Coordinates of C-alpha atoms in Angstrom, one line a residue:
X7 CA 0.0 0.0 0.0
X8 CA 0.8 3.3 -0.8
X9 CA 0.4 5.0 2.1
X10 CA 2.8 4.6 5.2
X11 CA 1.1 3.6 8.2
X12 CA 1.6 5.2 11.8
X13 CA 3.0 4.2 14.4
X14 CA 1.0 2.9 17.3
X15 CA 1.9 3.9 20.5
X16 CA 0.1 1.4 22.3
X17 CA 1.2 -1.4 21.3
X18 CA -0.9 -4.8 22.0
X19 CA 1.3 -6.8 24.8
X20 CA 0.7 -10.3 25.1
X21 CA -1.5 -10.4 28.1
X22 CA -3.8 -7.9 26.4
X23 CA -4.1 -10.2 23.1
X24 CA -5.0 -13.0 25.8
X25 CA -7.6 -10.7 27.1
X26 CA -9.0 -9.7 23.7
X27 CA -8.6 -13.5 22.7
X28 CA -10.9 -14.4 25.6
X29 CA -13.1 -11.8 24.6
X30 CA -14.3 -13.0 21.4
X31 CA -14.3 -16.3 22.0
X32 CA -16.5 -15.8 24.6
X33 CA -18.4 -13.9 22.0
X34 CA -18.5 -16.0 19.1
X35 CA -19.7 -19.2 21.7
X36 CA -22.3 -18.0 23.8
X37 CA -25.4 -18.5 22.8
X38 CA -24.9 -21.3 20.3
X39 CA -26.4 -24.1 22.1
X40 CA -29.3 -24.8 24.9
X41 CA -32.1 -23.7 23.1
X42 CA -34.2 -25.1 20.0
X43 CA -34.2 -23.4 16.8
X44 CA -35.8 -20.2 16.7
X45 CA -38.7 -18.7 14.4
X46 CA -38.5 -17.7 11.9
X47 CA -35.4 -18.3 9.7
X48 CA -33.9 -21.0 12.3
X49 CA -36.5 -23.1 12.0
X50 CA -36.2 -23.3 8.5
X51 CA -32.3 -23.5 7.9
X52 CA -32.5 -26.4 10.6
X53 CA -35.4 -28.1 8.4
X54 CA -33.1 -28.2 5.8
X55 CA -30.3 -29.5 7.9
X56 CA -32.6 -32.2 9.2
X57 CA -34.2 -33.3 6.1
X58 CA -30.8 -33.4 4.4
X59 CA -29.8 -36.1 7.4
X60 CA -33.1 -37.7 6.8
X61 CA -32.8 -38.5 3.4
X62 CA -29.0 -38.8 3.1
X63 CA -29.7 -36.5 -0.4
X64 CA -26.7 -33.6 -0.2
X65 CA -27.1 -32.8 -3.6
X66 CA -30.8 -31.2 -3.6
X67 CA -31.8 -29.5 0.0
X68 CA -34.9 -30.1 0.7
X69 CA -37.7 -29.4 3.3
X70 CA -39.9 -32.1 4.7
X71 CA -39.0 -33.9 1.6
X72 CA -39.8 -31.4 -0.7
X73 CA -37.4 -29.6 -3.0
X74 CA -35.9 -26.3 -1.6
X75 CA -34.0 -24.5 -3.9
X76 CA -33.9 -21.0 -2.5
X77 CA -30.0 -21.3 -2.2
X78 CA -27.0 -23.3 -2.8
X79 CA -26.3 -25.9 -0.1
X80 CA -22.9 -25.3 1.5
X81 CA -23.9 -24.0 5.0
X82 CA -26.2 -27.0 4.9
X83 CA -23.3 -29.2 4.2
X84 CA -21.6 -27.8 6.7
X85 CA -24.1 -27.4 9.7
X86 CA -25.3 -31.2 8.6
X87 CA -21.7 -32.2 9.0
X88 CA -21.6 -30.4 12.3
X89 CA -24.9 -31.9 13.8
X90 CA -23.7 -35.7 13.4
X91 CA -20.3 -34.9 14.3
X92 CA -21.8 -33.6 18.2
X93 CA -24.3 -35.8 17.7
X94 CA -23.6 -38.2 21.1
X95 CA -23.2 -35.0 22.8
X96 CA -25.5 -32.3 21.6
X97 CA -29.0 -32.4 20.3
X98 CA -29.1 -31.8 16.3
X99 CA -29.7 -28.8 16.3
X100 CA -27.4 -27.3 18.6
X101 CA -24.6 -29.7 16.5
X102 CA -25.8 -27.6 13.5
X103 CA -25.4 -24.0 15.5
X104 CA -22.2 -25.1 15.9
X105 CA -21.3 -24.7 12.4
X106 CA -21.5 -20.4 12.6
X107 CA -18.8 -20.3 14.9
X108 CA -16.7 -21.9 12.3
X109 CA -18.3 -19.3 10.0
X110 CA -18.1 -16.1 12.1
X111 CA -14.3 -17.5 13.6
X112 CA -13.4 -16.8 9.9
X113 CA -15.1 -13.4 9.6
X114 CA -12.9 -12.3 12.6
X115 CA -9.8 -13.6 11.5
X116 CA -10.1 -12.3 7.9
X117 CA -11.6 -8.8 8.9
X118 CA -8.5 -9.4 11.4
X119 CA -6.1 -10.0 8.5
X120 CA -7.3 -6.9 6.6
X121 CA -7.1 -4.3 9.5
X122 CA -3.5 -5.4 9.7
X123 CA -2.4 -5.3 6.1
X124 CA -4.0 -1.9 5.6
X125 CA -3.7 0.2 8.8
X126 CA -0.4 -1.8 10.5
X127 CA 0.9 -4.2 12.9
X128 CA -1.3 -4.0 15.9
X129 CA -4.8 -2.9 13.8
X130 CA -5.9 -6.5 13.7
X131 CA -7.3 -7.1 17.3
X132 CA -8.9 -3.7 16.5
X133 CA -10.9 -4.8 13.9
X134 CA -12.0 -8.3 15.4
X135 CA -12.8 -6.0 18.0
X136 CA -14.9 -3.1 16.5
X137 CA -17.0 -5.6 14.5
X138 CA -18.3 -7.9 17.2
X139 CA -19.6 -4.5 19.0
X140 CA -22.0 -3.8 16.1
X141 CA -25.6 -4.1 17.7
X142 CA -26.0 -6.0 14.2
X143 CA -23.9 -9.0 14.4
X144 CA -25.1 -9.5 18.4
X145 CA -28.1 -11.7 17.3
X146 CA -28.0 -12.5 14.1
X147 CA -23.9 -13.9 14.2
X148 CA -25.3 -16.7 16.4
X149 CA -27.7 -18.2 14.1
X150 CA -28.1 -20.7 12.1
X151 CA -28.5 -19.1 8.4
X152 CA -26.7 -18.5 5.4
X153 CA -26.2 -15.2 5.3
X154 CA -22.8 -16.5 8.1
X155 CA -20.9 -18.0 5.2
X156 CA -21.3 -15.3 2.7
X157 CA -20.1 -12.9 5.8
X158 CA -17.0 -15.2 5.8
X159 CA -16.8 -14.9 2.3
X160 CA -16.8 -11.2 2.0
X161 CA -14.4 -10.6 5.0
X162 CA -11.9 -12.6 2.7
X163 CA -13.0 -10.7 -0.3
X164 CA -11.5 -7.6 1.3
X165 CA -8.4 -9.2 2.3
X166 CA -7.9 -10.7 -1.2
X167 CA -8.2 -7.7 -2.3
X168 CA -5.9 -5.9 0.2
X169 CA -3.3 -8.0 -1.2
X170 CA -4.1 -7.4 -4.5
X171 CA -1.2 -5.2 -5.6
X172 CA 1.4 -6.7 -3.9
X173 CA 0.7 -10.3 -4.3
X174 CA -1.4 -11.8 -7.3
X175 CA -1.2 -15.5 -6.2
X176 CA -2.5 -15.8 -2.4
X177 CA -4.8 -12.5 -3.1
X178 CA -6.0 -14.4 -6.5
X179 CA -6.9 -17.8 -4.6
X180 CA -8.1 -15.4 -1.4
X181 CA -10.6 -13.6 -3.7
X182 CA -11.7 -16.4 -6.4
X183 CA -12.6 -18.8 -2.9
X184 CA -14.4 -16.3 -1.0
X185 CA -16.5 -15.6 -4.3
X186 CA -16.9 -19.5 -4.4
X187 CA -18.0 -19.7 -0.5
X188 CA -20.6 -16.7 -1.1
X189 CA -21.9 -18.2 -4.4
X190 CA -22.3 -21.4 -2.4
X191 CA -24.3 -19.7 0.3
X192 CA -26.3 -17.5 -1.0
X193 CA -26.2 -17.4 -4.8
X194 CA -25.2 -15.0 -7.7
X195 CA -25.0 -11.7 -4.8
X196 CA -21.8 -12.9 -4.1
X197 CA -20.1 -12.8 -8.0
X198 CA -21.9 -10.0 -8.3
X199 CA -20.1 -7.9 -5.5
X200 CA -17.5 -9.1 -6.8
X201 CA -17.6 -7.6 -9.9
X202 CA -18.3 -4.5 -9.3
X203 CA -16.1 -4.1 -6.5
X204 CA -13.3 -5.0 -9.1
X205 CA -14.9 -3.0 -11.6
X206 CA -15.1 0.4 -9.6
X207 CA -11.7 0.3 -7.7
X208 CA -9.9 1.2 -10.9
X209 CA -12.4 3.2 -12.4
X210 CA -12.1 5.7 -9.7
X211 CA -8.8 5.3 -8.6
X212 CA -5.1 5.6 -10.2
X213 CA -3.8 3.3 -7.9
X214 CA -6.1 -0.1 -9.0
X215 CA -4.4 0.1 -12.5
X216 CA -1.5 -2.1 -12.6
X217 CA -0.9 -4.9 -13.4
X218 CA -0.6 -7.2 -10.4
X219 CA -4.3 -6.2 -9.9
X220 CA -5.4 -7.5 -13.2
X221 CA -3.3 -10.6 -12.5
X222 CA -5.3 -11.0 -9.3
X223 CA -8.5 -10.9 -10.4
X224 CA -7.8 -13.1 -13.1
X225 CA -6.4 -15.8 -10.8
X226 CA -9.2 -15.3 -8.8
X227 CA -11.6 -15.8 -11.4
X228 CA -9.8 -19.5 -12.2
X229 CA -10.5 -19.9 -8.4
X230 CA -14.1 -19.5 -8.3
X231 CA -14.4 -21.0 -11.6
X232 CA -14.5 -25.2 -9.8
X233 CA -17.1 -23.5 -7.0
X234 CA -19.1 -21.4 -9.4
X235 CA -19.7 -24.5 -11.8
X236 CA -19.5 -27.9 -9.9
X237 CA -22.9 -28.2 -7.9
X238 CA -24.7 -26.7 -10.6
X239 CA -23.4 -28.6 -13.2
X240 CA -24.5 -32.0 -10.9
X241 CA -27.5 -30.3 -10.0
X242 CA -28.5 -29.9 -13.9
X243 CA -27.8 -33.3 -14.6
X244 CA -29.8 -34.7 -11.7
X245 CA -32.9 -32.6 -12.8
X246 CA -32.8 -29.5 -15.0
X247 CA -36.4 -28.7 -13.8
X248 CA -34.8 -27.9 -9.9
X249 CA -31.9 -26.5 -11.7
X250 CA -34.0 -24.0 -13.3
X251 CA -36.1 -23.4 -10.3
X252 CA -32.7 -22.4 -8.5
X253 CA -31.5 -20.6 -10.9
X254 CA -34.8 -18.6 -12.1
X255 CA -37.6 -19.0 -9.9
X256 CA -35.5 -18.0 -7.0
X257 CA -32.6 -16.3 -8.0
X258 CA -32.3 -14.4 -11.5
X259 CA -35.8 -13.8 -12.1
X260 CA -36.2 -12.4 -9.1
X261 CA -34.2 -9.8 -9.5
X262 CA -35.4 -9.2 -13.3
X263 CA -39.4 -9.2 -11.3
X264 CA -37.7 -6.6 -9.0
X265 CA -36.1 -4.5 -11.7
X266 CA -39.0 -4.1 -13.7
X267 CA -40.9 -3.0 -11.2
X268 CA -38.1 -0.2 -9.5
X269 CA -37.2 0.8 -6.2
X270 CA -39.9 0.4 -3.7
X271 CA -39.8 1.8 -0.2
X272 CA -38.0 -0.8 1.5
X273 CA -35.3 0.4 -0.8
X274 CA -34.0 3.1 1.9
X275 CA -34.4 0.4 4.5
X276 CA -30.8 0.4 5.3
X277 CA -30.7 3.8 5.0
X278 CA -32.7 4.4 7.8
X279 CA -31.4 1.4 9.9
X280 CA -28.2 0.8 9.1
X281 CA -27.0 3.7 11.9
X282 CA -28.0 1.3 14.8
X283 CA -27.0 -1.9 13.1
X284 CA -23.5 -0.9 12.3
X285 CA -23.4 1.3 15.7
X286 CA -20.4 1.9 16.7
X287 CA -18.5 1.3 13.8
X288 CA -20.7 3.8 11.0
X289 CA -19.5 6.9 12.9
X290 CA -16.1 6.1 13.5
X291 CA -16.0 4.7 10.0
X292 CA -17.7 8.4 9.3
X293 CA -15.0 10.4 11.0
X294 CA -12.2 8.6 9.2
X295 CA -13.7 9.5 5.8
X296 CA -14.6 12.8 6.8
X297 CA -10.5 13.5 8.1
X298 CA -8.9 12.1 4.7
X299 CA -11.6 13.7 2.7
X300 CA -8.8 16.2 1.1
X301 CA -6.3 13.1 0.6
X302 CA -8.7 10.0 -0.7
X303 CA -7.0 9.9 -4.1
X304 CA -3.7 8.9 -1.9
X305 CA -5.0 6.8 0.7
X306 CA -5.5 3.5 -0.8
X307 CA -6.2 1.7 2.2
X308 CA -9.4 3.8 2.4
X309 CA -10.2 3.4 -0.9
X310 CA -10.8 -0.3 -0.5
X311 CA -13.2 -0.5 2.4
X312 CA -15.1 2.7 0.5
X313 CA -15.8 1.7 -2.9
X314 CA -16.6 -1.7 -0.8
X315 CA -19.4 -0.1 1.4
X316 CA -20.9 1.8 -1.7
X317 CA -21.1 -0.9 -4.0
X318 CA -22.9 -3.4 -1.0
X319 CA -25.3 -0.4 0.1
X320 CA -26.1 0.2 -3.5
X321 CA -26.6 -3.3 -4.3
X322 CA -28.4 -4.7 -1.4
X323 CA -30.6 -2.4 -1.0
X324 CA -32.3 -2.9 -4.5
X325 CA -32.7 -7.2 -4.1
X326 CA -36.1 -8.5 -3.4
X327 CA -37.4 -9.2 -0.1
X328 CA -34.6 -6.9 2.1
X329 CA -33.9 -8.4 5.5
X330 CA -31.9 -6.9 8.1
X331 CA -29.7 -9.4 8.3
X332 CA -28.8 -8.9 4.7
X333 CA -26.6 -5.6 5.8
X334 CA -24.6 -7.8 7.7
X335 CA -21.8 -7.7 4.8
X336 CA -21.8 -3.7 5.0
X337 CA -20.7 -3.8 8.7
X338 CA -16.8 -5.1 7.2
X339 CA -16.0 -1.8 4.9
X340 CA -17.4 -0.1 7.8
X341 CA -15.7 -1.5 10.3
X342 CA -12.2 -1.4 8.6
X343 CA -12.8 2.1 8.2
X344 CA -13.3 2.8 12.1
X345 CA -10.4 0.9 12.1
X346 CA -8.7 3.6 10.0
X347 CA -10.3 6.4 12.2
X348 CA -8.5 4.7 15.8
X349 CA -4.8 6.9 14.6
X350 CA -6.5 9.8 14.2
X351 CA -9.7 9.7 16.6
X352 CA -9.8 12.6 19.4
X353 CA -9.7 11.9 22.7
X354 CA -12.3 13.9 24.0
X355 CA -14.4 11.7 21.1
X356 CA -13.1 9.0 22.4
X357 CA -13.6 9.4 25.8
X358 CA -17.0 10.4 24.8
X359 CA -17.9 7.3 23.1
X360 CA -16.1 5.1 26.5
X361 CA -18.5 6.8 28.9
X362 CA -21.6 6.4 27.1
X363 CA -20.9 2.6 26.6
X364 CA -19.8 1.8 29.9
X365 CA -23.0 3.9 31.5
X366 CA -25.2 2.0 28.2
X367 CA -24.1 -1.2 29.5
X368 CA -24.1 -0.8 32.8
X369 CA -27.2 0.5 33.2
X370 CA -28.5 -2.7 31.0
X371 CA -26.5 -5.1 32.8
X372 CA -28.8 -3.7 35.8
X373 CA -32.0 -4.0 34.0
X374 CA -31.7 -7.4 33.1
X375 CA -30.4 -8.7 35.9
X376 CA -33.5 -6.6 38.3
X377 CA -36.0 -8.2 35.6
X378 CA -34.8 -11.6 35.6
X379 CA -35.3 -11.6 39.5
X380 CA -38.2 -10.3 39.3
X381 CA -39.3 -12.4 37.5
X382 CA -38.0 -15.4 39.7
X383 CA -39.7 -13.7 42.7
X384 CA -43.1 -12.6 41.2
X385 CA -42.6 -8.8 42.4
X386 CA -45.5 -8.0 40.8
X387 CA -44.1 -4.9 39.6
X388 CA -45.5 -3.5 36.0
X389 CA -42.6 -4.8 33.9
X390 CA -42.9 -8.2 36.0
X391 CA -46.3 -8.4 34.5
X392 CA -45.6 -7.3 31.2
X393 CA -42.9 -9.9 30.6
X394 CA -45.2 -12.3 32.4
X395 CA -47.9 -11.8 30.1
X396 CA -45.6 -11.8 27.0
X397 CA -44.6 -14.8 27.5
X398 CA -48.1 -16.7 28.8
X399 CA -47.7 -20.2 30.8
X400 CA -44.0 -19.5 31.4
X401 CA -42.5 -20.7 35.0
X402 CA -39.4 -18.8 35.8
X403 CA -36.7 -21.3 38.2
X404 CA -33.6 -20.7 39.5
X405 CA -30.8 -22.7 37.7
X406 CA -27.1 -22.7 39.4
X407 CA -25.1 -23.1 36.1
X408 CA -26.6 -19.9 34.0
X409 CA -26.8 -17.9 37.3
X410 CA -23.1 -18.3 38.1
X411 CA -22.0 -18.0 34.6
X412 CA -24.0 -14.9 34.8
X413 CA -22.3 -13.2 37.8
X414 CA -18.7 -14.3 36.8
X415 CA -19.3 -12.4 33.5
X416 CA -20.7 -9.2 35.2
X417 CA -17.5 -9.7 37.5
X418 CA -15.1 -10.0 34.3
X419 CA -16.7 -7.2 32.7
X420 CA -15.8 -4.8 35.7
X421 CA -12.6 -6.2 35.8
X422 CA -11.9 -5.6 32.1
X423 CA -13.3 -1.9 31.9
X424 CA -11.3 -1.4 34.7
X425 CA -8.0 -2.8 34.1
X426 CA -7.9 -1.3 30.0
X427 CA -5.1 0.6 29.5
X428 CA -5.7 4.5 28.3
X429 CA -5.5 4.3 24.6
X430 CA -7.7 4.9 21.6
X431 CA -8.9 1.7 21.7
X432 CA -10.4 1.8 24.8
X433 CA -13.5 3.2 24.0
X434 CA -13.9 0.2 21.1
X435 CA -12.8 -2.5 23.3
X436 CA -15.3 -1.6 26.5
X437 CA -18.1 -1.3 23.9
X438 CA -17.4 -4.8 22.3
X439 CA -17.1 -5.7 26.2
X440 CA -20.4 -4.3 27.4
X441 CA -22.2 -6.1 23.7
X442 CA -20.8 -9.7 24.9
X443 CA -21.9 -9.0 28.4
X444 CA -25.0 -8.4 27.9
X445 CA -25.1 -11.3 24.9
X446 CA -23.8 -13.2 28.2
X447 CA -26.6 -12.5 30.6
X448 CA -29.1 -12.9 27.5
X449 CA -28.4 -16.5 26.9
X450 CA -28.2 -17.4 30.9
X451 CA -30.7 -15.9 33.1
X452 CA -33.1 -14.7 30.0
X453 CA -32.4 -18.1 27.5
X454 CA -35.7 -19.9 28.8
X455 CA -38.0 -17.2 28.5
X456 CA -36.5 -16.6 25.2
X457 CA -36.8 -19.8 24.6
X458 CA -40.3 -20.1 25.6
X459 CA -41.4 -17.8 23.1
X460 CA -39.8 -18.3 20.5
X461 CA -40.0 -22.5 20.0
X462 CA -41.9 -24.7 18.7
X463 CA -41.3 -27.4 20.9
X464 CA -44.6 -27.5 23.3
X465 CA -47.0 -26.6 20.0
X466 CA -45.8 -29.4 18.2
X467 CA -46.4 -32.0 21.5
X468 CA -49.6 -30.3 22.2
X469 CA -50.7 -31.1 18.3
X470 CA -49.3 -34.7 18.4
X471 CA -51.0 -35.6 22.0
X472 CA -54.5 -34.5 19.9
X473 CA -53.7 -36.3 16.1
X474 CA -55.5 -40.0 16.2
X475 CA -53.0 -42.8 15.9
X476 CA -53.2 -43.8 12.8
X477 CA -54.6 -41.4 9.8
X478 CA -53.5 -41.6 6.1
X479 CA -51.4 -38.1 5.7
X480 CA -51.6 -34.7 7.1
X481 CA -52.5 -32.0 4.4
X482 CA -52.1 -28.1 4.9
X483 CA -53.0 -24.6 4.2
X484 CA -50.9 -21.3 4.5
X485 CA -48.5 -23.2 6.8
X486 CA -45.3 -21.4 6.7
X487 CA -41.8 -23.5 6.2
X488 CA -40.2 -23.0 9.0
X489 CA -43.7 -24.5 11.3
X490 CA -43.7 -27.1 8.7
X491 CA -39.7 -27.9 9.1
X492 CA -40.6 -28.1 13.0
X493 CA -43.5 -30.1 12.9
X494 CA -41.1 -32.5 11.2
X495 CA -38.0 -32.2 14.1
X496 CA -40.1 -32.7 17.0
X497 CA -43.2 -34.5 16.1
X498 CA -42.1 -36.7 13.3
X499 CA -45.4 -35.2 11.7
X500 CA -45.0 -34.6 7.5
X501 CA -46.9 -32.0 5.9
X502 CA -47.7 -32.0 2.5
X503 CA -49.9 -29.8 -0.4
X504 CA -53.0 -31.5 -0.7
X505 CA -54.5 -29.4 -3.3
X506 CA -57.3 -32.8 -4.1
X507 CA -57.8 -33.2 -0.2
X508 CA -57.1 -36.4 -0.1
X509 CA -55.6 -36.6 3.3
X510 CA -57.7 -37.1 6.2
X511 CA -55.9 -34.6 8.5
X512 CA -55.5 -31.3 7.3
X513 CA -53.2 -28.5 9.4
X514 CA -54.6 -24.7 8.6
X515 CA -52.3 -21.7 9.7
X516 CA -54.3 -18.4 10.3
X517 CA -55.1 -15.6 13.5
X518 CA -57.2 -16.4 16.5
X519 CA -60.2 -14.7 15.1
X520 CA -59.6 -16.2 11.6
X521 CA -62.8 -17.8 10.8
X522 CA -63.3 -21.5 10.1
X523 CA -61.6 -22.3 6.1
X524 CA -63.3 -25.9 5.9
X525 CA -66.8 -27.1 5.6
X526 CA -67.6 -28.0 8.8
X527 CA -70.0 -30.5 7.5
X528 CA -67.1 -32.4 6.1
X529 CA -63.8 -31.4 8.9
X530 CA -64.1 -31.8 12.4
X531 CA -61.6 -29.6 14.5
X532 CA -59.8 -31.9 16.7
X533 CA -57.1 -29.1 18.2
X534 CA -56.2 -25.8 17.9
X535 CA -53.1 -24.1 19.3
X536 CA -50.6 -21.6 18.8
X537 CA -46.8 -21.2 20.5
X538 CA -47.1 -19.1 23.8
X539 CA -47.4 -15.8 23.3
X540 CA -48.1 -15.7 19.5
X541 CA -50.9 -13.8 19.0
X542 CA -50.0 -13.8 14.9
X543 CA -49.4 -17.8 14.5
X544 CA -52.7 -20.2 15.3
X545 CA -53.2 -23.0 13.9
X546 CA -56.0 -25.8 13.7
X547 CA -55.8 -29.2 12.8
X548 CA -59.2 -30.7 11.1
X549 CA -60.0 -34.8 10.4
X550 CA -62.4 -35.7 7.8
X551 CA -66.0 -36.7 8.7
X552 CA -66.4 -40.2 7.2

């Protein structure tokens, strides 16, 4: 890179990598198993998971034995892989969580990898750092869905790509594997980053002309080339039908659908939430822009991550169906950039930023703790009740593990704030300290209320207890996938369109004051239930009259 890096005063000693080790790893694990999979997209990526170790087929996913070809199967692969290897120690499912730590482990090291090669020696821990404080990545980085791998993939996009000039060969098979990991994922988003990513670096800056950079990409394009053919080429020859309802149906002429019909107003939906999703990391990332503004055409290493974030805020926010989790890929321009801002950062801003987390925190660390035992103790306070009534039929108890986990991590945490040295890091490091706190006390005292509400466990044993024993097949209407995928897990129970209604049980998805869809002179209603405290999901389960 062109542009020589500054010193850093503080350099990271060996007992503070330990500490910032410890850190994310207690991050990236927490959280990833003890509770079932969670509406909505849990329940669905697990149903593929499962079904795929029903059926032994890991060619075509599918759900409850019915093609799914909404995306490529490689986090399937993976999680499936994971589940049977923790199988005699885990249920499935939490086997299968398993597989996005292996998935976010290689976000952090890459995002890691990049900090150092464009900002110096000791900006790596930063990095790892300011991205697992993004309010974004607290939830949605301990799930099970596919948007994990194509994070991976895009974190090693930018370090391909920060390698780029210098050298051709690693950043070539860097680049052309992380496009093959996306692909893989998630479909064509990922080439298509990658293109214009490539495309616009040299387009608007001097420096992308040369030609080690062409020489990267075209090794990188020989690199994706095995991932970015292989499946589909098996997948045609199995059945050109589902290969064409991958690559169509859910893929290209969606976005053709979408085109036609132009920007909509969920277009500016990261507009309007990206600033909380990418908190702390957009303003920093803001600042550092801002402060080079004058020198951009010189700074290289802020060229990257900025052509990076425009061409992902551009091109996410016009696909079909936007998600938040979707801006997940934005958070690593952004949070190389904040990385930038850390040599240049005030330190009345910085200071600034340290007190508000550590009161932020604090003051939620206190909340949940004073809810969770009021809960326990039936206070009868106004927020007791609320949470009691949001979560209908649910029996607090004490449990010894999660409590003590609980209060060594509030210990930890005010050891930590405490004993980090004055630097410009600080302010970064307490933040990501106060997200995986209260991640921490989250997923102890709070998993079985969580839990409560969002499984499907007791609806599905409620439904079975009610279904006769023995009935021909189990029809349904306006049953979502990832119900269906559940129904499946825990029940053993397989759904299937019944358009002729042949079956003699038929499962109907609707509101509590939905009215009745079947001639009652023909269905009798036989249960009706919902998961506690859904007051959006009911469902009723109808046998034929003989």
């Amino acid at each position: 890179m062109y542009f020589i890096k500054p010193t850093d005063p503080n350099p990271i000693t060996p007992a503070k990598a330990v500490l910032l080790g410890a850190l994310i790893l207690i991050w990236v694990f927490t959280g990833l198993v003890g509770h079932d999979p969670w509406k909505p997209d849990e329940a669905q990526g697990f149903g593929v998971v499962y079904s795929m170790l029903q059926s032994g087929d890991w060619l075509v996913p599918t759900l409850v034995g019915e093609p799914y070809m909404d995306k490529p199967p490689l986090y399937y692969w993976t999680a499936a892989l994971s589940a049977s290897l923790f199988e005699p120690l885990l249920p499935l499912h939490d086997g299968a969580r398993l597989a996005s730590a292996l998935y976010v482990g290689l976000t952090l090291l890459f995002i890691g990898l990049a900090g150092r090669k464009l900002y110096g020696e000791n900006r790596g821990w930063a990095a790892a750092v300011i991205l697992i404080g993004c309010v974004g990545m607290m939830v949605r980085a301990h799930q099970m869905v596919t948007d994990l791998p194509l994070l991976a993939g895009c974190a090693m996009m930018l370090y391909g790509f920060s390698l780029s000039q210098e050298r051709s060969l690693r950043a070539g098979l860097l680049i052309g594997t992380s496009v093959g990991i996306g692909f893989m994922s998630k479909g064509f988003i990922a080439p298509v980053l990658f293109m214009l990513i490539a495309a616009m670096l040299p387009a608007l800056f001097q420096q992308w002309r040369g030609r080690r950079y062409v020489s990267s990409l075209a090794i990188a394009a020989l690199f994706a080339l095995p991932w970015l053919t292989v499946w589909p080429l098996l997948l045609y020859q199995h059945s050109p039908r589902l290969f064409a309802d991958w690559a169509w149906a859910h893929n290209i002429g969606r976005w053709v659908d979408y085109a036609e019909h132009g920007p909509t107003v969920d277009s500016f939906y990261y507009l309007k939430n990206l600033p909380w999703l990418a908190w702390p990391a957009l303003p920093l990332a803001a600042w550092a822009v801002w402060q080079s503004r004058h020198r951009l055409a010189q700074r290289d290493d802020l060229q990257l991550p900025l052509v990076a974030f425009g061409v992902m805020f551009v091109t996410l926010s016009f696909v079909p169906n936007i998600k938040e989790v979707f801006a997940l890929p934005m958070l690593l321009p952004l949070t190389l950039l904040a990385t930038a801002s850390l040599s240049s950062l005030k330190r009345g801003a910085a200071n600034a930023l340290d007190w508000f987390g550590l009161m932020t925190f604090a003051l939620l660390a206190i909340a949940l703790w004073w809810g969770w035992a009021g809960l326990l103790l039936d206070n009868h306070a106004k927020i007791t009740l609320w949470l009691k009534d949001y979560q209908p039929g649910f029996e607090p108890s004490f449990e010894a593990l999660p409590f003590w986990i609980a209060v060594a991590a509030t210990v930890l945490w005010l050891v930590m704030v405490w004993r980090v040295g004055r630097s410009m890091r600080r302010a970064v490091t307490n933040w990501a300290a106060g997200i995986t706190l209260t991640w921490v006390l989250a997923m102890t005292l709070w998993l079985p209320w969580l839990d409560s509400g969002k499984s499907y466990r007791h609806m599905v044993a409620s439904l079975k207890q009610a279904m006769p024993q023995h009935y021909h097949c189990v029809g349904y209407d306006y049953v979502g996938e990832g119900p269906r995928a559940m129904l499946h897990y825990f029940g053993g129970i397989v759904t299937r369109e019944d358009r002729k209604e042949r079956c003699d049980l038929r499962l109907i998805q609707g509101n509590r004051l939905s009215k009745p869809l079947l001639d009652e002179t023909r269905w009798k209603k036989i249960w009706e239930g919902s998961r506690k405290g859904d007051k959006g999901e009911h469902y009723r389960l109808y046998r034929r009259i003989p």
